[in-house]
């Protein structure tokens, strides 16, 4: 027997939810996509292409400004941001995505992908875990690196400290979800792991070790489980 065994980065209920949800996404949207590490300049159009959505069918709105952020920077304040970075609704039957115009980099990609996930799930999925499932959908479509790197960010300069959170999944949940994604694609040591921030990369490695250490008959990452349950506020579909 090995001296040490892999410790899953998430608790058993989160682990079950992630595995079963990824299985549902494979059933609904086909095989898991290759992980993307860069997108280029046309973020919205590229994400629509990757997620099989016609951009002409969606209205995009922008809101917000950087005044509050600039004032905080000038005052040297610590800023904690948990506000919604995007919104989704239907207007006269047409999907409308509203985005915070101050978003950049990973936060922009993660938010657009999340809102496009609403477009895909709208009318197809109606359970209490709709929002976290929309985050998990970004992993299925190969966009998990951007979402994982954006979900928790701490920056420090000579004037202030800024803490920003985004989305509904934690860094450990993204790490394990990415590990399951890699496992289902037969990527045992994914080279794209180098593009993850330190924390999600550590959780990914632990998740990969967990997946590798589980026997196929244990119903691991790559196998669907049709009968599910509800626990700890997370609804798992049946």
Short mmCIF file of C-alpha atoms in Angstrom, two decimals:
data_model
loop_
_atom_site.label_atom_id
_atom_site.label_comp_id
_atom_site.label_asym_id
_atom_site.label_seq_id
_atom_site.Cartn_x
_atom_site.Cartn_y
_atom_site.Cartn_z
CA UNK A 1 0.00 0.00 0.00
CA UNK A 2 1.21 3.55 -0.69
CA UNK A 3 2.53 5.47 2.26
CA UNK A 4 0.43 8.52 1.42
CA UNK A 5 -2.95 8.78 -0.30
CA UNK A 6 -4.31 11.74 -2.23
CA UNK A 7 -6.57 14.09 -0.30
CA UNK A 8 -9.42 15.44 -2.37
CA UNK A 9 -9.37 19.28 -2.33
CA UNK A 10 -13.16 19.49 -1.76
CA UNK A 11 -15.52 17.94 0.76
CA UNK A 12 -17.54 14.82 -0.20
CA UNK A 13 -20.75 16.72 -0.99
CA UNK A 14 -18.94 19.19 -3.24
CA UNK A 15 -17.08 16.30 -4.85
CA UNK A 16 -20.33 14.49 -5.62
CA UNK A 17 -21.95 17.63 -6.98
CA UNK A 18 -19.00 18.40 -9.26
CA UNK A 19 -18.76 14.87 -10.63
CA UNK A 20 -22.49 14.49 -11.25
CA UNK A 21 -22.85 18.00 -12.67
CA UNK A 22 -19.99 17.49 -15.13
CA UNK A 23 -21.62 14.22 -16.16
CA UNK A 24 -24.89 16.06 -16.80
CA UNK A 25 -23.08 18.70 -18.84
CA UNK A 26 -21.47 16.00 -20.99
CA UNK A 27 -24.91 14.54 -21.64
CA UNK A 28 -26.39 17.95 -22.45
CA UNK A 29 -23.55 19.49 -24.47
CA UNK A 30 -21.33 16.66 -25.66
CA UNK A 31 -17.73 15.73 -24.83
CA UNK A 32 -15.64 18.11 -22.67
CA UNK A 33 -13.76 20.64 -24.77
CA UNK A 34 -10.02 21.22 -24.91
CA UNK A 35 -8.77 23.72 -22.35
CA UNK A 36 -8.17 27.20 -23.74
CA UNK A 37 -5.29 29.29 -22.39
CA UNK A 38 -5.64 32.45 -24.50
CA UNK A 39 -8.37 34.10 -26.54
CA UNK A 40 -7.07 37.18 -28.35
CA UNK A 41 -8.81 40.54 -28.58
CA UNK A 42 -12.34 39.65 -29.73
CA UNK A 43 -13.36 38.06 -26.44
CA UNK A 44 -17.13 38.03 -26.90
CA UNK A 45 -17.08 36.65 -30.44
CA UNK A 46 -14.47 34.04 -29.58
CA UNK A 47 -16.38 32.85 -26.51
CA UNK A 48 -19.60 32.60 -28.50
CA UNK A 49 -17.74 30.46 -31.04
CA UNK A 50 -16.29 28.19 -28.37
CA UNK A 51 -19.69 27.77 -26.70
CA UNK A 52 -21.60 27.21 -29.96
CA UNK A 53 -23.67 30.39 -29.66
CA UNK A 54 -24.58 32.78 -32.49
CA UNK A 55 -23.51 36.25 -31.23
CA UNK A 56 -26.10 37.90 -33.48
CA UNK A 57 -28.86 36.42 -31.33
CA UNK A 58 -27.67 38.21 -28.14
CA UNK A 59 -27.91 41.82 -27.00
CA UNK A 60 -24.96 43.07 -24.93
CA UNK A 61 -25.27 46.02 -22.54
CA UNK A 62 -22.57 47.75 -20.50
CA UNK A 63 -22.97 49.40 -17.10
CA UNK A 64 -20.88 50.85 -14.27
CA UNK A 65 -17.85 53.12 -14.23
CA UNK A 66 -14.50 53.30 -12.45
CA UNK A 67 -15.16 56.44 -10.37
CA UNK A 68 -15.68 54.59 -7.08
CA UNK A 69 -12.59 52.48 -7.68
CA UNK A 70 -10.52 55.54 -8.54
CA UNK A 71 -11.65 57.34 -5.37
CA UNK A 72 -10.72 54.33 -3.25
CA UNK A 73 -7.30 54.19 -4.87
CA UNK A 74 -6.71 57.88 -4.21
CA UNK A 75 -7.72 57.42 -0.57
CA UNK A 76 -5.52 54.36 -0.10
CA UNK A 77 -8.47 52.22 1.00
CA UNK A 78 -8.86 48.46 1.01
CA UNK A 79 -11.57 47.50 -1.45
CA UNK A 80 -13.55 44.28 -1.18
CA UNK A 81 -15.61 43.57 -4.27
CA UNK A 82 -18.37 40.97 -4.38
CA UNK A 83 -20.84 42.85 -6.57
CA UNK A 84 -22.35 41.27 -9.65
CA UNK A 85 -20.01 41.60 -12.62
CA UNK A 86 -22.75 40.70 -15.07
CA UNK A 87 -26.48 40.08 -15.43
CA UNK A 88 -28.62 37.96 -17.70
CA UNK A 89 -32.25 38.41 -18.69
CA UNK A 90 -34.63 37.91 -21.58
CA UNK A 91 -36.29 40.87 -23.20
CA UNK A 92 -39.05 40.20 -25.75
CA UNK A 93 -37.72 36.66 -25.99
CA UNK A 94 -34.17 37.77 -26.79
CA UNK A 95 -31.21 37.04 -24.47
CA UNK A 96 -29.67 40.17 -22.98
CA UNK A 97 -26.26 40.13 -21.26
CA UNK A 98 -25.26 43.15 -19.17
CA UNK A 99 -21.57 43.49 -18.29
CA UNK A 100 -19.61 45.75 -15.96
CA UNK A 101 -17.58 47.93 -18.33
CA UNK A 102 -14.62 48.00 -15.90
CA UNK A 103 -13.96 44.26 -16.24
CA UNK A 104 -10.61 43.22 -17.69
CA UNK A 105 -8.47 40.14 -18.21
CA UNK A 106 -9.60 36.91 -16.51
CA UNK A 107 -12.58 38.59 -14.85
CA UNK A 108 -13.93 39.72 -18.21
CA UNK A 109 -13.57 36.28 -19.79
CA UNK A 110 -15.03 34.48 -16.76
CA UNK A 111 -18.00 36.85 -16.55
CA UNK A 112 -18.84 36.71 -20.26
CA UNK A 113 -18.54 32.91 -20.24
CA UNK A 114 -20.78 32.70 -17.17
CA UNK A 115 -23.47 34.89 -18.74
CA UNK A 116 -23.29 32.95 -22.01
CA UNK A 117 -23.78 29.86 -19.87
CA UNK A 118 -27.13 31.31 -18.85
CA UNK A 119 -28.04 31.50 -22.52
CA UNK A 120 -27.28 27.79 -22.94
CA UNK A 121 -29.07 26.70 -19.75
CA UNK A 122 -32.11 28.96 -20.12
CA UNK A 123 -35.16 26.76 -20.64
CA UNK A 124 -33.03 23.62 -20.34
CA UNK A 125 -32.22 23.62 -16.63
CA UNK A 126 -34.34 24.84 -13.73
CA UNK A 127 -32.82 23.80 -10.38
CA UNK A 128 -31.58 25.71 -7.36
CA UNK A 129 -27.94 25.19 -8.31
CA UNK A 130 -28.37 27.01 -11.63
CA UNK A 131 -25.78 29.70 -10.81
CA UNK A 132 -22.94 27.41 -9.65
CA UNK A 133 -23.72 25.08 -12.56
CA UNK A 134 -23.28 28.03 -14.92
CA UNK A 135 -19.80 28.54 -13.47
CA UNK A 136 -19.05 24.83 -13.85
CA UNK A 137 -20.21 24.99 -17.46
CA UNK A 138 -17.20 27.22 -18.19
CA UNK A 139 -14.97 24.29 -17.20
CA UNK A 140 -16.83 21.93 -19.57
CA UNK A 141 -16.28 24.32 -22.47
CA UNK A 142 -12.55 24.59 -21.78
CA UNK A 143 -12.64 28.01 -20.11
CA UNK A 144 -11.97 26.91 -16.54
CA UNK A 145 -8.52 28.50 -16.33
CA UNK A 146 -9.97 32.00 -16.70
CA UNK A 147 -12.76 31.31 -14.21
CA UNK A 148 -10.45 29.70 -11.65
CA UNK A 149 -7.92 32.53 -11.83
CA UNK A 150 -10.66 35.14 -11.51
CA UNK A 151 -12.65 33.65 -8.62
CA UNK A 152 -10.35 35.08 -5.91
CA UNK A 153 -7.81 37.80 -6.41
CA UNK A 154 -5.74 39.85 -3.97
CA UNK A 155 -3.59 42.71 -5.21
CA UNK A 156 -1.42 45.18 -3.32
CA UNK A 157 0.23 48.41 -4.38
CA UNK A 158 1.77 51.32 -2.45
CA UNK A 159 -1.66 52.85 -1.83
CA UNK A 160 -4.09 50.07 -0.98
CA UNK A 161 -4.96 46.40 -0.82
CA UNK A 162 -7.74 45.05 -3.03
CA UNK A 163 -9.64 41.79 -2.51
CA UNK A 164 -11.94 40.68 -5.31
CA UNK A 165 -14.19 37.62 -5.51
CA UNK A 166 -16.09 36.45 -8.55
CA UNK A 167 -18.61 33.70 -9.13
CA UNK A 168 -20.13 30.88 -7.10
CA UNK A 169 -17.36 28.26 -6.97
CA UNK A 170 -14.30 28.31 -4.73
CA UNK A 171 -10.69 27.79 -5.79
CA UNK A 172 -10.71 24.18 -4.47
CA UNK A 173 -13.92 23.47 -6.41
CA UNK A 174 -12.43 24.83 -9.62
CA UNK A 175 -9.26 22.83 -9.01
CA UNK A 176 -11.16 19.58 -8.58
CA UNK A 177 -13.50 20.34 -11.48
CA UNK A 178 -10.51 20.95 -13.74
CA UNK A 179 -8.96 17.70 -12.51
CA UNK A 180 -12.14 15.81 -13.40
CA UNK A 181 -12.20 17.59 -16.76
CA UNK A 182 -8.61 16.54 -17.46
CA UNK A 183 -9.28 12.99 -16.28
CA UNK A 184 -12.30 12.62 -18.57
CA UNK A 185 -10.16 13.77 -21.53
CA UNK A 186 -7.32 11.38 -20.66
CA UNK A 187 -4.98 14.22 -19.69
CA UNK A 188 -3.18 12.84 -16.66
CA UNK A 189 -0.57 15.62 -16.47
CA UNK A 190 -2.14 18.54 -18.32
CA UNK A 191 0.41 21.04 -19.63
CA UNK A 192 -2.16 23.84 -19.34
CA UNK A 193 -1.86 23.62 -15.54
CA UNK A 194 1.03 26.07 -15.77
CA UNK A 195 -1.45 28.81 -16.71
CA UNK A 196 -3.32 28.52 -13.41
CA UNK A 197 -2.59 30.75 -10.44
CA UNK A 198 -0.79 29.09 -7.52
CA UNK A 199 -3.82 28.12 -5.41
CA UNK A 200 -6.00 26.62 -8.17
CA UNK A 201 -2.93 24.82 -9.54
CA UNK A 202 -2.27 23.18 -6.18
CA UNK A 203 -5.92 22.09 -5.93
CA UNK A 204 -5.78 20.78 -9.51
CA UNK A 205 -2.77 18.61 -8.68
CA UNK A 206 -4.51 17.21 -5.61
CA UNK A 207 -7.62 16.60 -7.67
CA UNK A 208 -5.65 14.82 -10.39
CA UNK A 209 -4.06 12.58 -7.75
CA UNK A 210 -7.52 11.83 -6.36
CA UNK A 211 -8.87 10.93 -9.80
CA UNK A 212 -5.86 8.75 -10.59
CA UNK A 213 -6.14 6.91 -7.29
CA UNK A 214 -9.77 5.94 -7.66
CA UNK A 215 -10.76 2.67 -9.26
CA UNK A 216 -13.01 2.81 -12.32
CA UNK A 217 -15.71 0.86 -10.51
CA UNK A 218 -15.80 3.58 -7.83
CA UNK A 219 -17.79 5.77 -10.23
CA UNK A 220 -15.16 8.48 -10.56
CA UNK A 221 -14.83 11.62 -12.62
CA UNK A 222 -15.53 10.22 -16.05
CA UNK A 223 -18.68 8.24 -15.33
CA UNK A 224 -22.25 9.44 -15.01
CA UNK A 225 -24.40 8.74 -11.99
CA UNK A 226 -28.08 9.14 -12.81
CA UNK A 227 -29.53 9.09 -9.30
CA UNK A 228 -28.69 12.12 -7.21
CA UNK A 229 -29.55 13.83 -3.97
CA UNK A 230 -29.70 17.21 -2.28
CA UNK A 231 -27.28 18.13 0.49
CA UNK A 232 -25.74 21.17 2.19
CA UNK A 233 -27.64 23.62 0.06
CA UNK A 234 -26.35 22.13 -3.21
CA UNK A 235 -28.97 20.55 -5.42
CA UNK A 236 -27.77 17.61 -7.46
CA UNK A 237 -30.02 16.67 -10.34
CA UNK A 238 -31.69 13.34 -10.96
#
